[in-house]
Amino acid sequence: MRAVIQRVTKASCTVDNQITGQIQKGLMILLGVEEADTTEDLKWLGQKFINLRIFEDEQGMMNKSIQDVDGNILLISQFTLFAQTKKGNRPSFIRAAKPDKAKPMYEEMALLLSQLLQKEVQLGI
């Protein structure tokens, strides 16, 4: 798995002029699934998302987790995180998981994060 994590004051995902997910303060996570990824990888990364101390405390130090600040999560599926661009001008996505594997793992990550955060995770698809 590969992820880009962004602290946000607000974020939304729009598909075909319809908002599919939106949050206020929290994390926007772009998640790419690779063919070799396992459920163990998913659980480890989910715990990492929840426990990362990347929010400021009262002294301005990055010392608080998403739970500490009562934040929200917007999870967006992003196969392009596995783009290979070293050769030629056309990116290759050969390492990205096919939809029949990626979608269930994405949904499992959303469920895991909801359980760990104890609130609904917004989805970006």
XYZ file of C-alpha atoms in Angstrom, residues 79-124:
46
model
C -4.316 3.833 -8.005
C -2.071 6.468 -9.623
C 0.178 6.370 -6.541
C 1.742 3.301 -8.162
C 2.551 5.008 -11.464
C 5.924 4.056 -12.917
C 7.299 6.945 -14.942
C 11.008 6.195 -15.374
C 10.737 4.957 -18.961
C 8.974 6.692 -21.794
C 6.181 9.234 -21.586
C 3.267 6.978 -20.718
C 2.962 5.972 -17.051
C 2.562 2.303 -16.222
C 0.231 1.187 -13.440
C 1.216 -2.496 -13.545
C 1.940 -2.580 -9.776
C -1.456 -1.152 -8.833
C -3.987 -3.762 -7.755
C -6.807 -4.583 -10.131
C -10.261 -3.323 -9.064
C -11.392 -6.783 -7.887
C -8.635 -6.708 -5.240
C -8.272 -2.954 -4.644
C -11.939 -2.143 -3.984
C -12.450 -4.711 -1.179
C -9.182 -3.635 0.469
C -10.182 0.033 0.213
C -13.558 -0.778 1.775
C -11.857 -2.836 4.487
C -9.548 0.099 5.270
C -12.555 2.428 5.534
C -14.250 0.004 7.936
C -11.094 -0.416 10.026
C -10.554 3.347 10.276
C -14.213 3.853 11.241
C -13.861 1.287 14.011
C -10.579 2.713 15.298
C -11.745 6.334 15.101
C -15.240 5.444 16.350
C -16.893 7.631 13.734
C -17.840 7.399 10.084
C -15.037 7.745 7.550
C -15.991 9.748 4.474
C -15.227 8.102 1.139
C -13.880 9.703 -1.971
